[in-house]
Amino acid sequence: IISHVYLIQSKKFPEKIYVGFTKHLTNRLKAHNAGHSIYTMRYKPWELIIAVEFADIDKAKKFEKYLKTVSGKAFLKRHFL
């Protein structure tokens, strides 16, 4: 099963970013933009900045967890924002 770790950025509030994990990237982005996530509903609409595909679900979850750390956020800002 292919999994994705993704970074989205609010179009209205560009300082707001969100890192997530999903098996269905297109549907998950639609859910964020429809306001179905408590963490992202106030800052919609969102645009996809990057998605990394993983064949190993455990590695995907570990990468998502890393990106939510201080050093992971610095990595994202340095390379993608």
Short mmCIF file of N, CA, C and O in Angstrom, two decimals:
data_model
loop_
_atom_site.label_atom_id
_atom_site.label_comp_id
_atom_site.label_asym_id
_atom_site.label_seq_id
_atom_site.Cartn_x
_atom_site.Cartn_y
_atom_site.Cartn_z
N ILE A 1 0.85 -1.19 0.00
CA ILE A 1 0.00 0.00 0.00
C ILE A 1 0.88 1.24 0.00
O ILE A 1 1.76 1.37 0.85
N ILE A 2 0.63 2.12 -0.93
CA ILE A 2 1.39 3.36 -1.03
C ILE A 2 0.83 4.37 -0.03
O ILE A 2 -0.38 4.53 0.11
N SER A 3 1.71 5.05 0.68
CA SER A 3 1.34 6.08 1.65
C SER A 3 2.05 7.37 1.27
O SER A 3 3.09 7.35 0.63
N HIS A 4 1.47 8.48 1.69
CA HIS A 4 2.05 9.78 1.41
C HIS A 4 2.22 10.59 2.69
O HIS A 4 1.34 10.57 3.55
N VAL A 5 3.31 11.29 2.78
CA VAL A 5 3.50 12.34 3.77
C VAL A 5 3.45 13.63 2.96
O VAL A 5 4.12 13.74 1.93
N TYR A 6 2.62 14.56 3.40
CA TYR A 6 2.40 15.75 2.58
C TYR A 6 2.50 17.03 3.40
O TYR A 6 2.33 17.02 4.62
N LEU A 7 2.79 18.10 2.68
CA LEU A 7 2.85 19.44 3.26
C LEU A 7 1.88 20.31 2.49
O LEU A 7 1.94 20.37 1.26
N ILE A 8 0.96 20.94 3.22
CA ILE A 8 0.04 21.88 2.59
C ILE A 8 0.23 23.25 3.24
O ILE A 8 0.69 23.36 4.38
N GLN A 9 -0.12 24.28 2.48
CA GLN A 9 0.01 25.66 2.95
C GLN A 9 -1.30 26.38 2.68
O GLN A 9 -1.90 26.23 1.61
N SER A 10 -1.73 27.16 3.66
CA SER A 10 -2.95 27.94 3.50
C SER A 10 -2.74 29.03 2.45
O SER A 10 -1.73 29.73 2.47
N LYS A 11 -3.72 29.18 1.57
CA LYS A 11 -3.64 30.24 0.55
C LYS A 11 -3.95 31.61 1.16
O LYS A 11 -3.37 32.60 0.76
N LYS A 12 -4.83 31.65 2.16
CA LYS A 12 -5.20 32.92 2.80
C LYS A 12 -4.22 33.34 3.88
O LYS A 12 -4.04 34.52 4.14
N PHE A 13 -3.63 32.34 4.55
CA PHE A 13 -2.70 32.58 5.64
C PHE A 13 -1.41 31.81 5.37
O PHE A 13 -1.19 30.74 5.93
N PRO A 14 -0.55 32.31 4.47
CA PRO A 14 0.63 31.55 4.02
C PRO A 14 1.58 31.11 5.13
O PRO A 14 2.36 30.18 4.94
N GLU A 15 1.50 31.74 6.29
CA GLU A 15 2.35 31.33 7.41
C GLU A 15 1.87 30.02 8.03
O GLU A 15 2.60 29.37 8.78
N LYS A 16 0.66 29.60 7.70
CA LYS A 16 0.09 28.36 8.23
C LYS A 16 0.42 27.21 7.31
O LYS A 16 0.09 27.22 6.12
N ILE A 17 1.09 26.22 7.88
CA ILE A 17 1.41 25.01 7.13
C ILE A 17 0.91 23.81 7.94
O ILE A 17 0.70 23.90 9.14
N TYR A 18 0.71 22.71 7.25
CA TYR A 18 0.25 21.49 7.91
C TYR A 18 0.96 20.31 7.27
O TYR A 18 1.06 20.23 6.04
N VAL A 19 1.43 19.42 8.10
CA VAL A 19 2.07 18.18 7.65
C VAL A 19 1.16 17.03 8.03
O VAL A 19 0.67 16.96 9.17
N GLY A 20 0.90 16.14 7.08
CA GLY A 20 0.03 15.01 7.36
C GLY A 20 0.48 13.74 6.67
O GLY A 20 1.44 13.73 5.89
N PHE A 21 -0.25 12.68 6.96
CA PHE A 21 0.00 11.34 6.43
C PHE A 21 -1.32 10.81 5.89
O PHE A 21 -2.37 11.00 6.51
N THR A 22 -1.30 10.17 4.74
CA THR A 22 -2.51 9.59 4.18
C THR A 22 -2.19 8.49 3.18
O THR A 22 -1.09 8.45 2.62
N LYS A 23 -3.16 7.65 2.94
CA LYS A 23 -3.06 6.65 1.89
C LYS A 23 -3.78 7.12 0.63
O LYS A 23 -3.63 6.53 -0.43
N HIS A 24 -4.57 8.18 0.76
CA HIS A 24 -5.38 8.69 -0.35
C HIS A 24 -5.19 10.21 -0.44
O HIS A 24 -6.01 10.98 0.06
N LEU A 25 -4.14 10.63 -1.10
CA LEU A 25 -3.73 12.03 -1.12
C LEU A 25 -4.79 12.97 -1.69
O LEU A 25 -5.11 13.99 -1.09
N THR A 26 -5.34 12.66 -2.83
CA THR A 26 -6.33 13.53 -3.47
C THR A 26 -7.55 13.73 -2.57
O THR A 26 -8.01 14.85 -2.37
N ASN A 27 -8.05 12.63 -2.02
CA ASN A 27 -9.22 12.72 -1.14
C ASN A 27 -8.90 13.49 0.13
O ASN A 27 -9.75 14.24 0.63
N ARG A 28 -7.70 13.33 0.65
CA ARG A 28 -7.33 14.02 1.88
C ARG A 28 -7.24 15.52 1.65
O ARG A 28 -7.70 16.32 2.48
N LEU A 29 -6.68 15.94 0.54
CA LEU A 29 -6.60 17.37 0.23
C LEU A 29 -8.01 17.95 0.06
O LEU A 29 -8.29 19.05 0.56
N LYS A 30 -8.89 17.22 -0.59
CA LYS A 30 -10.28 17.67 -0.73
C LYS A 30 -10.94 17.81 0.64
O LYS A 30 -11.69 18.75 0.88
N ALA A 31 -10.65 16.89 1.55
CA ALA A 31 -11.22 16.95 2.90
C ALA A 31 -10.72 18.18 3.65
O ALA A 31 -11.50 18.85 4.35
N HIS A 32 -9.43 18.49 3.52
CA HIS A 32 -8.90 19.70 4.16
C HIS A 32 -9.62 20.93 3.62
O HIS A 32 -10.01 21.82 4.38
N ASN A 33 -9.79 21.00 2.32
CA ASN A 33 -10.41 22.17 1.70
C ASN A 33 -11.92 22.24 1.93
O ASN A 33 -12.52 23.31 1.80
N ALA A 34 -12.53 21.13 2.30
CA ALA A 34 -13.96 21.11 2.63
C ALA A 34 -14.20 21.43 4.10
O ALA A 34 -15.35 21.53 4.53
N GLY A 35 -13.12 21.55 4.88
CA GLY A 35 -13.26 21.88 6.29
C GLY A 35 -13.51 20.68 7.19
O GLY A 35 -14.03 20.83 8.29
N HIS A 36 -13.12 19.49 6.75
CA HIS A 36 -13.37 18.28 7.54
C HIS A 36 -12.31 17.98 8.58
O HIS A 36 -12.42 16.98 9.28
N SER A 37 -11.30 18.80 8.68
CA SER A 37 -10.25 18.59 9.68
C SER A 37 -10.28 19.75 10.68
O SER A 37 -10.20 20.92 10.29
N ILE A 38 -10.37 19.42 11.95
CA ILE A 38 -10.44 20.44 13.00
C ILE A 38 -9.19 21.32 13.01
O ILE A 38 -9.26 22.50 13.34
N TYR A 39 -8.05 20.77 12.63
CA TYR A 39 -6.80 21.51 12.68
C TYR A 39 -6.62 22.46 11.50
O TYR A 39 -5.85 23.41 11.59
N THR A 40 -7.30 22.21 10.40
CA THR A 40 -7.07 23.01 9.20
C THR A 40 -8.29 23.78 8.72
O THR A 40 -8.17 24.62 7.83
N MET A 41 -9.45 23.55 9.29
CA MET A 41 -10.68 24.14 8.76
C MET A 41 -10.67 25.67 8.77
O MET A 41 -11.23 26.30 7.87
N ARG A 42 -10.04 26.30 9.74
CA ARG A 42 -10.06 27.76 9.83
C ARG A 42 -9.18 28.45 8.79
O ARG A 42 -9.30 29.64 8.58
N TYR A 43 -8.28 27.70 8.19
CA TYR A 43 -7.28 28.31 7.30
C TYR A 43 -7.43 27.91 5.84
O TYR A 43 -6.54 28.14 5.04
N LYS A 44 -8.55 27.31 5.48
CA LYS A 44 -8.76 26.89 4.10
C LYS A 44 -8.95 28.10 3.20
O LYS A 44 -9.33 29.16 3.70
N PRO A 45 -8.67 28.03 1.94
CA PRO A 45 -8.26 26.84 1.18
C PRO A 45 -6.76 26.56 1.32
O PRO A 45 -5.97 27.45 1.64
N TRP A 46 -6.43 25.31 1.05
CA TRP A 46 -5.06 24.83 1.16
C TRP A 46 -4.54 24.44 -0.22
O TRP A 46 -5.31 24.02 -1.09
N GLU A 47 -3.21 24.56 -0.38
CA GLU A 47 -2.59 24.05 -1.60
C GLU A 47 -1.48 23.08 -1.21
O GLU A 47 -0.81 23.26 -0.20
N LEU A 48 -1.33 22.08 -2.03
CA LEU A 48 -0.29 21.07 -1.81
C LEU A 48 1.06 21.65 -2.20
O LEU A 48 1.22 22.17 -3.31
N ILE A 49 2.01 21.58 -1.31
CA ILE A 49 3.37 22.04 -1.57
C ILE A 49 4.25 20.88 -2.01
O ILE A 49 4.96 20.95 -2.99
N ILE A 50 4.19 19.79 -1.25
CA ILE A 50 4.97 18.60 -1.60
C ILE A 50 4.29 17.37 -1.01
O ILE A 50 3.66 17.43 0.04
N ALA A 51 4.45 16.25 -1.71
CA ALA A 51 4.00 14.95 -1.21
C ALA A 51 5.12 13.96 -1.49
O ALA A 51 5.66 13.92 -2.59
N VAL A 52 5.45 13.19 -0.47
CA VAL A 52 6.49 12.17 -0.61
C VAL A 52 5.80 10.81 -0.49
O VAL A 52 5.06 10.56 0.45
N GLU A 53 6.04 9.97 -1.47
CA GLU A 53 5.41 8.66 -1.54
C GLU A 53 6.29 7.60 -0.89
O GLU A 53 7.50 7.58 -1.12
N PHE A 54 5.67 6.75 -0.09
CA PHE A 54 6.38 5.67 0.60
C PHE A 54 5.70 4.33 0.32
O PHE A 54 4.48 4.25 0.34
N ALA A 55 6.50 3.31 0.10
CA ALA A 55 5.97 1.95 -0.01
C ALA A 55 5.86 1.31 1.37
O ALA A 55 5.05 0.41 1.58
N ASP A 56 6.64 1.81 2.33
CA ASP A 56 6.67 1.28 3.70
C ASP A 56 5.92 2.25 4.62
O ASP A 56 6.37 3.36 4.85
N ILE A 57 4.79 1.81 5.15
CA ILE A 57 3.93 2.67 5.98
C ILE A 57 4.64 3.13 7.26
O ILE A 57 4.46 4.26 7.71
N ASP A 58 5.45 2.27 7.84
CA ASP A 58 6.17 2.64 9.07
C ASP A 58 7.18 3.76 8.81
O ASP A 58 7.31 4.68 9.61
N LYS A 59 7.86 3.69 7.68
CA LYS A 59 8.81 4.76 7.32
C LYS A 59 8.07 6.07 7.07
O LYS A 59 8.55 7.14 7.43
N ALA A 60 6.90 5.99 6.45
CA ALA A 60 6.10 7.20 6.21
C ALA A 60 5.69 7.84 7.53
O ALA A 60 5.82 9.06 7.70
N LYS A 61 5.24 7.05 8.47
CA LYS A 61 4.82 7.60 9.76
C LYS A 61 6.00 8.21 10.52
O LYS A 61 5.85 9.25 11.16
N LYS A 62 7.14 7.57 10.43
CA LYS A 62 8.34 8.12 11.09
C LYS A 62 8.76 9.44 10.44
O LYS A 62 9.16 10.37 11.13
N PHE A 63 8.65 9.54 9.12
CA PHE A 63 9.01 10.77 8.43
C PHE A 63 8.04 11.89 8.79
O PHE A 63 8.44 13.03 9.04
N GLU A 64 6.76 11.57 8.85
CA GLU A 64 5.76 12.57 9.26
C GLU A 64 6.07 13.07 10.67
O GLU A 64 6.05 14.28 10.93
N LYS A 65 6.36 12.15 11.56
CA LYS A 65 6.68 12.53 12.95
C LYS A 65 7.90 13.44 12.99
O LYS A 65 7.93 14.44 13.72
N TYR A 66 8.93 13.11 12.21
CA TYR A 66 10.13 13.95 12.14
C TYR A 66 9.80 15.35 11.64
O TYR A 66 10.27 16.34 12.20
N LEU A 67 8.98 15.46 10.59
CA LEU A 67 8.67 16.77 10.02
C LEU A 67 7.90 17.66 10.99
O LEU A 67 7.87 18.87 10.82
N LYS A 68 7.31 17.07 12.02
CA LYS A 68 6.57 17.85 13.01
C LYS A 68 7.46 18.28 14.18
O LYS A 68 6.99 18.97 15.08
N THR A 69 8.74 17.90 14.15
CA THR A 69 9.69 18.34 15.18
C THR A 69 10.28 19.68 14.78
O THR A 69 10.11 20.15 13.65
N VAL A 70 11.00 20.30 15.70
CA VAL A 70 11.65 21.59 15.42
C VAL A 70 12.62 21.45 14.25
O VAL A 70 12.62 22.27 13.33
N SER A 71 13.46 20.43 14.26
CA SER A 71 14.42 20.26 13.17
C SER A 71 13.72 19.90 11.86
O SER A 71 14.14 20.32 10.78
N GLY A 72 12.63 19.16 11.93
CA GLY A 72 11.87 18.82 10.73
C GLY A 72 11.21 20.04 10.12
O GLY A 72 11.19 20.21 8.90
N LYS A 73 10.69 20.93 10.97
CA LYS A 73 10.09 22.18 10.48
C LYS A 73 11.15 23.06 9.83
O LYS A 73 10.90 23.70 8.80
N ALA A 74 12.33 23.08 10.41
CA ALA A 74 13.44 23.85 9.83
C ALA A 74 13.81 23.28 8.46
O ALA A 74 14.07 24.03 7.52
N PHE A 75 13.85 21.96 8.35
CA PHE A 75 14.12 21.30 7.08
C PHE A 75 13.10 21.72 6.01
O PHE A 75 13.46 22.06 4.90
N LEU A 76 11.82 21.71 6.38
CA LEU A 76 10.76 22.09 5.44
C LEU A 76 10.93 23.54 4.98
O LEU A 76 10.82 23.83 3.79
N LYS A 77 11.17 24.42 5.91
CA LYS A 77 11.32 25.84 5.57
C LYS A 77 12.53 26.06 4.67
O LYS A 77 12.50 26.86 3.74
N ARG A 78 13.61 25.35 4.96
CA ARG A 78 14.86 25.52 4.20
C ARG A 78 14.69 25.00 2.76
O ARG A 78 15.24 25.57 1.82
N HIS A 79 13.92 23.94 2.59
CA HIS A 79 13.86 23.29 1.28
C HIS A 79 12.57 23.50 0.47
O HIS A 79 12.59 23.35 -0.74
N PHE A 80 11.46 23.82 1.14
CA PHE A 80 10.19 23.84 0.42
C PHE A 80 9.34 25.09 0.59
O PHE A 80 8.38 25.27 -0.14
N LEU A 81 9.67 25.94 1.52
CA LEU A 81 8.84 27.14 1.74
C LEU A 81 9.58 28.41 1.43
O LEU A 81 10.76 28.48 1.38
#
